[in-house]
Amino acid sequence: MPGADAIPACLAPYAAHRAWVCWSYTGEKRRKVPYAPDTGRAASSTDPTTWAPLAAAQRLAAGHRFQPPHGGVGIVSRAVPALVFLDLDRCTDPATGEPINDDAARLLEACGGTYAERTPSGAGVRIIGTAEGIAAAISRNGSTLGGLALEIYKGADRYLTVTGARCPEHPDRLADISGEVLDLLGSLRGGGAAGGGEAGGDPREDAELVRRIATGEGYHGELVALAARYIGRGISAATTADCLKGLMLACPEAARDDRWRDRYASIDDLVRSAVTKYAAGAEHRRALARLAGRRLRDGIDPEDVLAEAMAEAEARGIATETAGRIVRWCAEQELARREATDA
């Protein structure tokens, strides 16, 4: 990786913004912890007093602790709301930089006109562009139908590393990728994403709903459907509302008539309605997680726990795929707990 001073030219216009931090790997799990350039103490992506202009971050990053492969500099999404960041996780061969996931290859090609760089691990890619057609903040993570782990941030309480390790097929300039972001918001399976047949519906059908909202072809039924799908997948109410408002704001101002304004004003209410509708399902999933967690802590074989969970899931109306994810997550948490206890 290039040194911490290798900032791409396309981010130079943001150098004077108090938007920058340093970061370094910390702990056995190698968490990327941010640090305030002015003090050298821990920073927070929600505390602007811990951010600084790029020059200050680079001065602190001159130290060994913040030089690759130990650390580097980063930029806070909330401080640069004009930018959108797409974080593609574990999608390339670290040795060659070539995509190993078809969805990653397609997305990199679709965003070929904007800057992209390899992340510190060498196995991920971060695409940076603008989103002129989206006014709302975005903080979303999930996976594509092809299994690509993806995060999207715009004006979010999140900092992103900046390596300067530009992907050679991409230019050192920023381009508008609003269309690609809207497509992803319509098809991304968010945290706790459900498979087809559950409350969340088939994500492949979301793209048409997104298109109709963004172009003004339809509002009310489409907003209600997307709110139900997102909430049904476990996406938070705040994120769901932000996504729906962003889609509405993609509609040109000239087309924002009284009908548009009424529908835009109704978003918070229809999201609350969706939350109420799916609260029971969410409680069933939490109850299943509590059951699996207790059985695993009691030392029951994970296969037996899975079989018991599947029977309980059927009784509670939880899809098999979701039940399996819940048990796997509980098993990972139990393993981490035991490792911490042994340490």
mmCIF file of C-alpha atoms in Angstrom:
data_model
loop_
_atom_site.group_PDB
_atom_site.id
_atom_site.type_symbol
_atom_site.label_atom_id
_atom_site.label_comp_id
_atom_site.label_asym_id
_atom_site.label_seq_id
_atom_site.Cartn_x
_atom_site.Cartn_y
_atom_site.Cartn_z
ATOM 1 C CA MET A 1 0.000 0.000 0.000
ATOM 2 C CA PRO A 2 1.150 3.586 -0.641
ATOM 3 C CA GLY A 3 2.101 5.743 2.329
ATOM 4 C CA ALA A 4 -0.459 7.812 4.233
ATOM 5 C CA ASP A 5 0.456 10.869 2.144
ATOM 6 C CA ALA A 6 -0.686 9.243 -1.106
ATOM 7 C CA ILE A 7 -4.101 10.887 -1.276
ATOM 8 C CA PRO A 8 -5.819 10.781 -4.678
ATOM 9 C CA ALA A 9 -6.098 14.068 -6.523
ATOM 10 C CA CYS A 10 -9.888 13.715 -6.726
ATOM 11 C CA LEU A 11 -10.117 14.169 -2.929
ATOM 12 C CA ALA A 12 -7.861 17.254 -2.912
ATOM 13 C CA PRO A 13 -10.888 19.622 -2.973
ATOM 14 C CA TYR A 14 -11.823 18.206 0.439
ATOM 15 C CA ALA A 15 -8.354 18.561 1.976
ATOM 16 C CA ALA A 16 -9.264 21.747 3.851
ATOM 17 C CA HIS A 17 -12.462 20.248 5.297
ATOM 18 C CA ARG A 18 -12.353 19.175 8.923
ATOM 19 C CA ALA A 19 -13.212 15.683 7.752
ATOM 20 C CA TRP A 20 -10.029 13.675 8.300
ATOM 21 C CA VAL A 21 -8.777 11.262 10.946
ATOM 22 C CA CYS A 22 -5.928 8.798 11.331
ATOM 23 C CA TRP A 23 -6.421 5.112 12.067
ATOM 24 C CA SER A 24 -4.426 2.095 13.173
ATOM 25 C CA TYR A 25 -5.031 -1.589 13.781
ATOM 26 C CA THR A 26 -5.723 -2.386 17.439
ATOM 27 C CA GLY A 27 -6.151 -5.657 19.348
ATOM 28 C CA GLU A 28 -6.073 -9.288 18.310
ATOM 29 C CA LYS A 29 -9.031 -8.791 15.985
ATOM 30 C CA ARG A 30 -7.157 -5.898 14.281
ATOM 31 C CA ARG A 31 -9.948 -3.379 14.580
ATOM 32 C CA LYS A 32 -9.340 -0.181 12.620
ATOM 33 C CA VAL A 33 -9.570 2.436 15.381
ATOM 34 C CA PRO A 34 -9.741 6.154 14.401
ATOM 35 C CA TYR A 35 -7.577 8.806 16.086
ATOM 36 C CA ALA A 36 -7.940 12.594 16.241
ATOM 37 C CA PRO A 37 -5.156 14.336 14.268
ATOM 38 C CA ASP A 38 -5.007 17.294 16.671
ATOM 39 C CA THR A 39 -4.589 15.250 19.861
ATOM 40 C CA GLY A 40 -3.560 11.735 18.901
ATOM 41 C CA ARG A 41 -6.390 10.414 21.069
ATOM 42 C CA ALA A 42 -9.290 8.213 20.017
ATOM 43 C CA ALA A 43 -11.635 9.888 17.529
ATOM 44 C CA SER A 44 -15.330 9.402 16.897
ATOM 45 C CA SER A 45 -17.259 9.529 13.631
ATOM 46 C CA THR A 46 -20.019 11.385 15.529
ATOM 47 C CA ASP A 47 -17.793 14.027 17.185
ATOM 48 C CA PRO A 48 -16.602 16.755 14.758
ATOM 49 C CA THR A 49 -14.134 18.089 17.335
ATOM 50 C CA THR A 50 -12.032 14.962 16.732
ATOM 51 C CA TRP A 51 -11.714 15.561 12.973
ATOM 52 C CA ALA A 52 -9.216 17.872 11.246
ATOM 53 C CA PRO A 53 -8.021 19.022 7.811
ATOM 54 C CA LEU A 54 -5.985 16.553 5.786
ATOM 55 C CA ALA A 55 -2.647 18.257 6.530
ATOM 56 C CA ALA A 56 -3.078 17.669 10.266
ATOM 57 C CA ALA A 57 -3.964 14.031 9.677
ATOM 58 C CA GLN A 58 -0.912 13.559 7.474
ATOM 59 C CA ARG A 59 1.374 15.113 10.109
ATOM 60 C CA LEU A 60 0.185 12.599 12.706
ATOM 61 C CA ALA A 61 0.265 9.794 10.137
ATOM 62 C CA ALA A 62 3.963 10.435 9.501
ATOM 63 C CA GLY A 63 4.604 8.341 12.615
ATOM 64 C CA HIS A 64 5.280 4.613 12.267
ATOM 65 C CA ARG A 65 1.996 3.677 13.952
ATOM 66 C CA PHE A 66 -0.094 5.177 11.164
ATOM 67 C CA GLN A 67 1.958 4.066 8.185
ATOM 68 C CA PRO A 68 0.985 1.019 6.076
ATOM 69 C CA PRO A 69 0.620 -1.794 6.945
ATOM 70 C CA HIS A 70 -0.091 -0.561 10.488
ATOM 71 C CA GLY A 71 -2.563 2.229 9.714
ATOM 72 C CA GLY A 72 -3.221 5.330 7.646
ATOM 73 C CA VAL A 73 -5.660 8.205 7.203
ATOM 74 C CA GLY A 74 -9.417 8.208 6.765
ATOM 75 C CA ILE A 75 -12.269 10.542 5.875
ATOM 76 C CA VAL A 76 -15.576 10.955 7.746
ATOM 77 C CA SER A 77 -18.604 10.486 5.509
ATOM 78 C CA ARG A 78 -20.795 12.885 7.493
ATOM 79 C CA ALA A 79 -18.307 15.724 6.900
ATOM 80 C CA VAL A 80 -18.401 15.307 3.107
ATOM 81 C CA PRO A 81 -22.098 14.651 2.333
ATOM 82 C CA ALA A 82 -21.607 15.222 -1.392
ATOM 83 C CA LEU A 83 -19.588 12.000 -1.621
ATOM 84 C CA VAL A 84 -20.897 8.453 -1.659
ATOM 85 C CA PHE A 85 -18.746 5.474 -0.680
ATOM 86 C CA LEU A 86 -19.332 1.893 -1.825
ATOM 87 C CA ASP A 87 -17.363 -0.606 0.257
ATOM 88 C CA LEU A 88 -16.935 -3.975 -1.495
ATOM 89 C CA ASP A 89 -15.663 -6.519 1.012
ATOM 90 C CA ARG A 90 -13.392 -9.510 0.286
ATOM 91 C CA CYS A 91 -14.104 -9.364 -3.444
ATOM 92 C CA THR A 92 -10.652 -9.437 -5.080
ATOM 93 C CA ASP A 93 -7.571 -11.629 -5.201
ATOM 94 C CA PRO A 94 -5.040 -9.842 -2.923
ATOM 95 C CA ALA A 95 -2.178 -10.944 -5.178
ATOM 96 C CA THR A 96 -3.595 -9.733 -8.496
ATOM 97 C CA GLY A 97 -6.381 -7.312 -7.560
ATOM 98 C CA GLU A 98 -8.730 -9.140 -9.942
ATOM 99 C CA PRO A 99 -12.383 -9.512 -8.848
ATOM 100 C CA ILE A 100 -13.312 -12.961 -7.571
ATOM 101 C CA ASN A 101 -17.026 -12.166 -7.380
ATOM 102 C CA ASP A 102 -19.174 -11.623 -10.481
ATOM 103 C CA ASP A 103 -21.309 -8.927 -8.804
ATOM 104 C CA ALA A 104 -18.135 -7.066 -7.811
ATOM 105 C CA ALA A 105 -16.854 -7.215 -11.392
ATOM 106 C CA ARG A 106 -20.154 -5.889 -12.734
ATOM 107 C CA LEU A 107 -20.339 -3.076 -10.177
ATOM 108 C CA LEU A 108 -16.745 -2.003 -10.810
ATOM 109 C CA GLU A 109 -17.486 -1.896 -14.527
ATOM 110 C CA ALA A 110 -20.700 0.098 -13.987
ATOM 111 C CA CYS A 111 -18.758 2.600 -11.860
ATOM 112 C CA GLY A 112 -15.776 2.630 -14.209
ATOM 113 C CA GLY A 113 -15.927 6.400 -14.644
ATOM 114 C CA THR A 114 -15.208 7.206 -10.998
ATOM 115 C CA TYR A 115 -12.358 6.651 -8.546
ATOM 116 C CA ALA A 116 -11.855 3.247 -6.899
ATOM 117 C CA GLU A 117 -9.067 1.989 -4.661
ATOM 118 C CA ARG A 118 -8.041 -1.175 -2.854
ATOM 119 C CA THR A 119 -8.752 -1.242 0.875
ATOM 120 C CA PRO A 120 -6.028 -1.889 3.497
ATOM 121 C CA SER A 121 -6.627 -5.662 3.484
ATOM 122 C CA GLY A 122 -5.850 -5.810 -0.227
ATOM 123 C CA ALA A 123 -8.924 -7.992 -0.717
ATOM 124 C CA GLY A 124 -11.575 -5.266 -0.800
ATOM 125 C CA VAL A 125 -12.353 -2.269 -2.993
ATOM 126 C CA ARG A 126 -13.808 1.121 -2.152
ATOM 127 C CA ILE A 127 -15.576 3.072 -4.884
ATOM 128 C CA ILE A 128 -15.906 6.827 -4.285
ATOM 129 C CA GLY A 129 -18.158 9.076 -6.316
ATOM 130 C CA THR A 130 -20.825 11.738 -6.048
ATOM 131 C CA ALA A 131 -24.583 11.231 -5.783
ATOM 132 C CA GLU A 132 -26.100 14.425 -7.124
ATOM 133 C CA GLY A 133 -29.518 12.806 -7.488
ATOM 134 C CA ILE A 134 -29.741 11.693 -3.845
ATOM 135 C CA ALA A 135 -30.215 14.279 -1.113
ATOM 136 C CA ALA A 136 -30.806 11.937 1.843
ATOM 137 C CA ALA A 137 -28.086 10.442 4.027
ATOM 138 C CA ILE A 138 -27.383 6.740 3.486
ATOM 139 C CA SER A 139 -25.914 4.170 5.864
ATOM 140 C CA ARG A 140 -26.638 0.711 4.552
ATOM 141 C CA ASN A 141 -24.933 -2.680 4.554
ATOM 142 C CA GLY A 142 -25.893 -6.064 3.262
ATOM 143 C CA SER A 143 -25.191 -8.390 0.366
ATOM 144 C CA THR A 144 -26.135 -8.724 -3.277
ATOM 145 C CA LEU A 145 -27.904 -11.719 -4.751
ATOM 146 C CA GLY A 146 -24.499 -12.895 -5.965
ATOM 147 C CA GLY A 147 -23.055 -12.922 -2.448
ATOM 148 C CA LEU A 148 -21.073 -9.663 -2.548
ATOM 149 C CA ALA A 149 -20.816 -8.075 0.910
ATOM 150 C CA LEU A 150 -21.417 -4.368 0.380
ATOM 151 C CA GLU A 151 -21.725 -1.167 2.443
ATOM 152 C CA ILE A 152 -23.045 2.180 1.194
ATOM 153 C CA TYR A 153 -22.394 5.467 3.004
ATOM 154 C CA LYS A 154 -23.359 9.039 2.158
ATOM 155 C CA GLY A 155 -23.391 11.745 4.828
ATOM 156 C CA ALA A 156 -23.214 8.955 7.415
ATOM 157 C CA ASP A 157 -21.698 8.678 10.885
ATOM 158 C CA ARG A 158 -18.872 6.536 9.578
ATOM 159 C CA TYR A 159 -15.227 7.038 8.692
ATOM 160 C CA LEU A 160 -13.634 5.335 5.680
ATOM 161 C CA THR A 161 -9.962 4.550 5.160
ATOM 162 C CA VAL A 162 -8.224 6.230 2.223
ATOM 163 C CA THR A 163 -5.255 4.259 0.863
ATOM 164 C CA GLY A 164 -4.515 5.937 -2.460
ATOM 165 C CA ALA A 165 -4.015 2.446 -3.980
ATOM 166 C CA ARG A 166 -6.055 3.282 -7.087
ATOM 167 C CA CYS A 167 -7.512 0.460 -9.131
ATOM 168 C CA PRO A 168 -5.697 0.883 -12.485
ATOM 169 C CA GLU A 169 -8.878 0.633 -14.572
ATOM 170 C CA HIS A 170 -10.415 3.609 -12.751
ATOM 171 C CA PRO A 171 -9.601 7.316 -13.190
ATOM 172 C CA ASP A 172 -8.419 9.684 -10.466
ATOM 173 C CA ARG A 173 -11.633 11.700 -10.650
ATOM 174 C CA LEU A 174 -15.112 11.584 -9.139
ATOM 175 C CA ALA A 175 -18.218 10.872 -11.186
ATOM 176 C CA ASP A 176 -21.923 10.834 -10.384
ATOM 177 C CA ILE A 177 -22.966 7.260 -9.523
ATOM 178 C CA SER A 178 -26.498 8.088 -8.319
ATOM 179 C CA GLY A 179 -28.034 5.557 -10.698
ATOM 180 C CA GLU A 180 -25.837 2.724 -9.478
ATOM 181 C CA VAL A 181 -26.557 3.611 -5.844
ATOM 182 C CA LEU A 182 -30.315 3.666 -6.436
ATOM 183 C CA ASP A 183 -30.113 0.271 -8.129
ATOM 184 C CA LEU A 184 -28.186 -1.125 -5.170
ATOM 185 C CA LEU A 185 -30.621 0.310 -2.626
ATOM 186 C CA GLY A 186 -33.400 -1.437 -4.488
ATOM 187 C CA SER A 187 -31.778 -4.859 -4.559
ATOM 188 C CA LEU A 188 -29.377 -5.033 -1.589
ATOM 189 C CA ARG A 189 -30.248 -7.576 1.054
ATOM 190 C CA GLY A 190 -29.673 -5.589 4.232
ATOM 191 C CA GLY A 191 -28.686 -6.741 7.724
ATOM 192 C CA GLY A 192 -30.766 -9.780 8.553
ATOM 193 C CA ALA A 193 -31.960 -9.912 4.944
ATOM 194 C CA ALA A 194 -34.711 -12.408 4.322
ATOM 195 C CA GLY A 195 -34.964 -14.816 1.456
ATOM 196 C CA GLY A 196 -37.869 -14.926 -0.968
ATOM 197 C CA GLY A 197 -41.190 -15.847 0.580
ATOM 198 C CA GLU A 198 -40.662 -13.957 3.849
ATOM 199 C CA ALA A 199 -41.927 -10.544 4.805
ATOM 200 C CA GLY A 200 -38.973 -8.980 2.975
ATOM 201 C CA GLY A 201 -39.987 -10.390 -0.410
ATOM 202 C CA ASP A 202 -37.678 -11.217 -3.291
ATOM 203 C CA PRO A 203 -34.988 -8.498 -3.579
ATOM 204 C CA ARG A 204 -34.958 -8.934 -7.369
ATOM 205 C CA GLU A 205 -38.395 -7.329 -7.472
ATOM 206 C CA ASP A 206 -37.248 -4.230 -5.560
ATOM 207 C CA ALA A 207 -35.483 -2.668 -8.540
ATOM 208 C CA GLU A 208 -38.760 -2.044 -10.380
ATOM 209 C CA LEU A 209 -40.280 -0.379 -7.306
ATOM 210 C CA VAL A 210 -37.186 1.813 -6.976
ATOM 211 C CA ARG A 211 -37.321 2.749 -10.661
ATOM 212 C CA ARG A 212 -40.993 3.738 -10.468
ATOM 213 C CA ILE A 213 -40.429 5.942 -7.407
ATOM 214 C CA ALA A 214 -37.271 7.610 -8.742
ATOM 215 C CA THR A 215 -38.888 8.380 -12.114
ATOM 216 C CA GLY A 216 -42.202 9.510 -10.643
ATOM 217 C CA GLU A 217 -44.242 6.722 -12.289
ATOM 218 C CA GLY A 218 -45.657 5.633 -8.941
ATOM 219 C CA TYR A 219 -45.373 6.663 -5.327
ATOM 220 C CA HIS A 220 -47.843 5.458 -2.725
ATOM 221 C CA GLY A 221 -48.121 1.731 -3.410
ATOM 222 C CA GLU A 222 -44.431 1.518 -4.225
ATOM 223 C CA LEU A 223 -43.380 3.293 -1.013
ATOM 224 C CA VAL A 224 -45.630 1.066 1.082
ATOM 225 C CA ALA A 225 -44.241 -2.061 -0.583
ATOM 226 C CA LEU A 226 -40.593 -1.054 -0.147
ATOM 227 C CA ALA A 227 -41.125 -0.019 3.476
ATOM 228 C CA ALA A 228 -42.657 -3.437 4.209
ATOM 229 C CA ARG A 229 -39.827 -5.244 2.425
ATOM 230 C CA TYR A 230 -37.034 -3.323 4.169
ATOM 231 C CA ILE A 231 -38.540 -3.556 7.645
ATOM 232 C CA GLY A 232 -39.328 -7.214 7.012
ATOM 233 C CA ARG A 233 -35.619 -7.801 6.331
ATOM 234 C CA GLY A 234 -34.597 -6.294 9.643
ATOM 235 C CA ILE A 235 -33.435 -2.919 8.306
ATOM 236 C CA SER A 236 -33.933 -0.167 10.881
ATOM 237 C CA ALA A 237 -36.840 2.269 10.618
ATOM 238 C CA ALA A 238 -34.489 5.255 10.380
ATOM 239 C CA THR A 239 -32.480 3.722 7.532
ATOM 240 C CA THR A 240 -35.668 2.655 5.733
ATOM 241 C CA ALA A 241 -37.101 6.174 5.954
ATOM 242 C CA ASP A 242 -33.821 7.690 4.747
ATOM 243 C CA CYS A 243 -33.711 5.333 1.763
ATOM 244 C CA LEU A 244 -37.313 6.070 0.759
ATOM 245 C CA LYS A 245 -36.802 9.826 1.088
ATOM 246 C CA GLY A 246 -33.631 9.577 -0.980
ATOM 247 C CA LEU A 247 -35.528 7.793 -3.724
ATOM 248 C CA MET A 248 -38.224 10.468 -3.691
ATOM 249 C CA LEU A 249 -35.634 13.254 -3.826
ATOM 250 C CA ALA A 250 -34.148 11.641 -6.942
ATOM 251 C CA CYS A 251 -37.253 12.853 -8.753
ATOM 252 C CA PRO A 252 -36.518 16.178 -10.572
ATOM 253 C CA GLU A 253 -37.777 19.277 -8.738
ATOM 254 C CA ALA A 254 -39.945 20.225 -11.694
ATOM 255 C CA ALA A 255 -41.941 17.022 -11.203
ATOM 256 C CA ARG A 256 -42.526 17.483 -7.460
ATOM 257 C CA ASP A 257 -46.211 18.325 -7.485
ATOM 258 C CA ASP A 258 -48.767 18.209 -4.650
ATOM 259 C CA ARG A 259 -49.073 14.447 -4.993
ATOM 260 C CA TRP A 260 -45.314 14.087 -4.630
ATOM 261 C CA ARG A 261 -45.259 16.356 -1.554
ATOM 262 C CA ASP A 262 -48.107 14.416 0.102
ATOM 263 C CA ARG A 263 -46.361 11.104 -0.454
ATOM 264 C CA TYR A 264 -43.016 12.453 0.746
ATOM 265 C CA ALA A 265 -44.635 13.758 3.931
ATOM 266 C CA SER A 266 -46.254 10.359 4.544
ATOM 267 C CA ILE A 267 -43.015 8.350 4.582
ATOM 268 C CA ASP A 268 -42.389 8.458 8.339
ATOM 269 C CA ASP A 269 -45.971 7.331 9.038
ATOM 270 C CA LEU A 270 -45.900 4.432 6.579
ATOM 271 C CA VAL A 271 -42.542 3.268 7.965
ATOM 272 C CA ARG A 272 -43.996 3.312 11.489
ATOM 273 C CA SER A 273 -46.937 1.279 10.188
ATOM 274 C CA ALA A 274 -44.561 -1.288 8.677
ATOM 275 C CA VAL A 275 -42.638 -1.508 11.955
ATOM 276 C CA THR A 276 -45.856 -2.212 13.858
ATOM 277 C CA LYS A 277 -46.886 -4.844 11.326
ATOM 278 C CA TYR A 278 -43.626 -6.763 11.516
ATOM 279 C CA ALA A 279 -42.861 -6.281 15.225
ATOM 280 C CA ALA A 280 -44.288 -9.713 16.024
ATOM 281 C CA GLY A 281 -42.033 -11.385 13.456
ATOM 282 C CA ALA A 282 -39.004 -9.599 14.819
ATOM 283 C CA GLU A 283 -39.841 -10.742 18.347
ATOM 284 C CA HIS A 284 -40.137 -14.333 17.109
ATOM 285 C CA ARG A 285 -36.634 -14.089 15.629
ATOM 286 C CA ARG A 286 -35.243 -12.633 18.858
ATOM 287 C CA ALA A 287 -36.897 -15.422 20.846
ATOM 288 C CA LEU A 288 -35.287 -18.008 18.570
ATOM 289 C CA ALA A 289 -31.886 -16.357 19.053
ATOM 290 C CA ARG A 290 -32.317 -16.436 22.834
ATOM 291 C CA LEU A 291 -33.235 -20.115 22.704
ATOM 292 C CA ALA A 292 -30.258 -21.037 20.521
ATOM 293 C CA GLY A 293 -27.897 -18.963 22.657
ATOM 294 C CA ARG A 294 -28.997 -20.673 25.874
ATOM 295 C CA ARG A 295 -28.668 -24.150 24.384
ATOM 296 C CA LEU A 296 -25.197 -23.428 23.024
ATOM 297 C CA ARG A 297 -24.040 -22.009 26.367
ATOM 298 C CA ASP A 298 -25.284 -25.223 27.998
ATOM 299 C CA GLY A 299 -22.852 -27.156 25.805
ATOM 300 C CA ILE A 300 -25.435 -28.753 23.510
ATOM 301 C CA ASP A 301 -23.997 -29.911 20.189
ATOM 302 C CA PRO A 302 -24.550 -27.186 17.540
ATOM 303 C CA GLU A 303 -26.164 -29.699 15.150
ATOM 304 C CA ASP A 304 -28.705 -30.607 17.810
ATOM 305 C CA VAL A 305 -29.300 -26.927 18.528
ATOM 306 C CA LEU A 306 -29.887 -26.332 14.815
ATOM 307 C CA ALA A 307 -32.408 -29.173 14.613
ATOM 308 C CA GLU A 308 -34.270 -27.856 17.652
ATOM 309 C CA ALA A 309 -34.201 -24.324 16.238
ATOM 310 C CA MET A 310 -35.622 -25.490 12.918
ATOM 311 C CA ALA A 311 -38.567 -27.113 14.659
ATOM 312 C CA GLU A 312 -39.149 -23.980 16.725
ATOM 313 C CA ALA A 313 -38.826 -21.803 13.615
ATOM 314 C CA GLU A 314 -41.496 -23.780 11.804
ATOM 315 C CA ALA A 315 -43.847 -23.321 14.736
ATOM 316 C CA ARG A 316 -43.174 -19.570 14.803
ATOM 317 C CA GLY A 317 -43.423 -19.045 11.040
ATOM 318 C CA ILE A 318 -39.727 -18.225 10.561
ATOM 319 C CA ALA A 319 -38.151 -19.277 7.251
ATOM 320 C CA THR A 320 -35.559 -22.065 7.336
ATOM 321 C CA GLU A 321 -32.846 -19.862 5.831
ATOM 322 C CA THR A 322 -33.367 -17.192 8.477
ATOM 323 C CA ALA A 323 -33.354 -19.752 11.300
ATOM 324 C CA GLY A 324 -30.065 -21.146 10.018
ATOM 325 C CA ARG A 325 -28.499 -17.671 9.973
ATOM 326 C CA ILE A 326 -29.676 -17.007 13.521
ATOM 327 C CA VAL A 327 -28.150 -20.242 14.819
ATOM 328 C CA ARG A 328 -24.865 -19.629 12.970
ATOM 329 C CA TRP A 329 -24.662 -16.133 14.422
ATOM 330 C CA CYS A 330 -25.342 -17.448 17.932
ATOM 331 C CA ALA A 331 -22.662 -20.122 17.476
ATOM 332 C CA GLU A 332 -20.122 -17.480 16.404
ATOM 333 C CA GLN A 333 -20.975 -15.345 19.432
ATOM 334 C CA GLU A 334 -20.636 -18.313 21.773
ATOM 335 C CA LEU A 335 -17.263 -19.251 20.281
ATOM 336 C CA ALA A 336 -16.031 -15.667 20.715
ATOM 337 C CA ARG A 337 -17.265 -15.659 24.314
ATOM 338 C CA ARG A 338 -15.405 -18.879 25.112
ATOM 339 C CA GLU A 339 -12.212 -17.634 23.477
ATOM 340 C CA ALA A 340 -12.383 -14.422 25.516
ATOM 341 C CA THR A 341 -12.953 -16.421 28.712
ATOM 342 C CA ASP A 342 -10.021 -18.747 27.980
ATOM 343 C CA ALA A 343 -7.779 -15.768 27.281
#
